[in-house]
Amino acid sequence: MMKVAPSILSADFCKMAEAMENLKQWNADVVHCDVMDGVYVPNITFGMPMVKALRRYTELPLDAHLMITKPEKYVGQFCEAGADIVTFHVEASDDVDGALDIIKSFGKKCGVAVNANQPVDIAFPYLDRIDLLVIMTVQAGFGGQSFMENCLDKVRIADKIRKERGLKFQIEVDGGVCPDNIALVKGAGTDIAVAGSAVFKANDPALAVGQMQI
Ligand code: DX5
Ligand code: ZN
């Protein structure tokens, strides 16, 4: 079944403890944390202290999606803060292998993300050593953008490669995912769907989560 990872980017930043309780009640599978540095992307969100604070309020896996330059400098601190999964963008890093090694050394799950404007090929050298491949279906930077269906071709390619090579990484799709497009997302080979606005702005968030767990 598709796992759903609501992005707290669309939650009320003054009510994060409540958001953690809600996500449990809504039966979410993973908590997706969008970290932005204002350099790799034109927006700034939050960093390690937020992950550390959330850790005290949830037992759900914390998935830190780092949209930051030189992630190798910070991945260890996100692991220490309590993230269970740490992913970052290949082209933002000067040392992708080094960053993956640091995350693994903490016993955490590691992954790379492919932005909407990047070819999936940039992830190929790392597919045999990652736990998670994030394929973005919006250009990283903001929640609430429209879903780019053409990016699902990258999911199909990655899914084909993992089947052919018997690889174990999971595929997470991030950006503009909602109950209306979840069947397409699933059909392309996705294991985990990130959804920010489709969950936190829904009239019935629990229903929205359930509709995406297909
Ligand atoms: C975009 C983020 C996404 C996004 C998800 O840079 O990585 O996680 O906020 O939010 P929605 O589902 O609203 O596109
Ligand atoms: Zn994200």
PDB file of N, CA and C in Angstrom, residues 90 112-114 119-128 130 133-135:
ATOM      1  N   VAL A  90      21.307  15.975  -5.222  1.00  0.00           N
ATOM      2  CA  VAL A  90      22.624  15.603  -5.752  1.00  0.00           C
ATOM      3  C   VAL A  90      23.418  16.832  -6.184  1.00  0.00           C
ATOM      4  N   VAL A 112      18.634  10.357  -2.109  1.00  0.00           N
ATOM      5  CA  VAL A 112      18.877  11.546  -2.927  1.00  0.00           C
ATOM      6  C   VAL A 112      17.560  11.960  -3.589  1.00  0.00           C
ATOM      7  N   ALA A 113      17.492  13.270  -3.860  1.00  0.00           N
ATOM      8  CA  ALA A 113      16.287  13.839  -4.458  1.00  0.00           C
ATOM      9  C   ALA A 113      16.609  14.397  -5.836  1.00  0.00           C
ATOM     10  N   VAL A 114      15.646  14.246  -6.732  1.00  0.00           N
ATOM     11  CA  VAL A 114      15.790  14.751  -8.099  1.00  0.00           C
ATOM     12  C   VAL A 114      14.756  15.857  -8.297  1.00  0.00           C
ATOM     13  N   PRO A 119      17.506  15.860 -14.613  1.00  0.00           N
ATOM     14  CA  PRO A 119      17.270  14.520 -15.168  1.00  0.00           C
ATOM     15  C   PRO A 119      17.455  13.455 -14.085  1.00  0.00           C
ATOM     16  N   VAL A 120      16.739  12.371 -14.214  1.00  0.00           N
ATOM     17  CA  VAL A 120      16.828  11.304 -13.211  1.00  0.00           C
ATOM     18  C   VAL A 120      18.220  10.667 -13.214  1.00  0.00           C
ATOM     19  N   ASP A 121      18.918  10.790 -14.339  1.00  0.00           N
ATOM     20  CA  ASP A 121      20.260  10.203 -14.477  1.00  0.00           C
ATOM     21  C   ASP A 121      21.219  10.625 -13.367  1.00  0.00           C
ATOM     22  N   ILE A 122      21.016  11.830 -12.806  1.00  0.00           N
ATOM     23  CA  ILE A 122      21.957  12.293 -11.783  1.00  0.00           C
ATOM     24  C   ILE A 122      21.933  11.384 -10.549  1.00  0.00           C
ATOM     25  N   ALA A 123      20.851  10.620 -10.398  1.00  0.00           N
ATOM     26  CA  ALA A 123      20.746   9.726  -9.233  1.00  0.00           C
ATOM     27  C   ALA A 123      21.322   8.340  -9.512  1.00  0.00           C
ATOM     28  N   PHE A 124      21.547   8.026 -10.788  1.00  0.00           N
ATOM     29  CA  PHE A 124      21.947   6.658 -11.153  1.00  0.00           C
ATOM     30  C   PHE A 124      23.176   6.137 -10.402  1.00  0.00           C
ATOM     31  N   PRO A 125      24.228   6.975 -10.217  1.00  0.00           N
ATOM     32  CA  PRO A 125      25.425   6.426  -9.558  1.00  0.00           C
ATOM     33  C   PRO A 125      25.170   5.984  -8.112  1.00  0.00           C
ATOM     34  N   TYR A 126      24.042   6.387  -7.539  1.00  0.00           N
ATOM     35  CA  TYR A 126      23.823   6.145  -6.101  1.00  0.00           C
ATOM     36  C   TYR A 126      22.713   5.130  -5.818  1.00  0.00           C
ATOM     37  N   LEU A 127      22.075   4.612  -6.865  1.00  0.00           N
ATOM     38  CA  LEU A 127      20.881   3.789  -6.665  1.00  0.00           C
ATOM     39  C   LEU A 127      21.139   2.525  -5.847  1.00  0.00           C
ATOM     40  N   ASP A 128      22.366   2.017  -5.908  1.00  0.00           N
ATOM     41  CA  ASP A 128      22.637   0.774  -5.169  1.00  0.00           C
ATOM     42  C   ASP A 128      22.981   1.039  -3.708  1.00  0.00           C
ATOM     43  N   ILE A 130      21.332   3.797  -1.822  1.00  0.00           N
ATOM     44  CA  ILE A 130      20.333   4.633  -1.136  1.00  0.00           C
ATOM     45  C   ILE A 130      19.134   3.795  -0.697  1.00  0.00           C
ATOM     46  N   LEU A 133      14.644   7.226  -3.032  1.00  0.00           N
ATOM     47  CA  LEU A 133      14.853   8.141  -4.156  1.00  0.00           C
ATOM     48  C   LEU A 133      13.638   9.071  -4.195  1.00  0.00           C
ATOM     49  N   VAL A 134      13.887  10.365  -4.036  1.00  0.00           N
ATOM     50  CA  VAL A 134      12.793  11.340  -4.064  1.00  0.00           C
ATOM     51  C   VAL A 134      12.707  11.929  -5.469  1.00  0.00           C
ATOM     52  N   ILE A 135      11.573  11.751  -6.102  1.00  0.00           N
ATOM     53  CA  ILE A 135      11.349  12.364  -7.407  1.00  0.00           C
ATOM     54  C   ILE A 135      10.363  13.518  -7.190  1.00  0.00           C
TER      55      ILE A 135
END
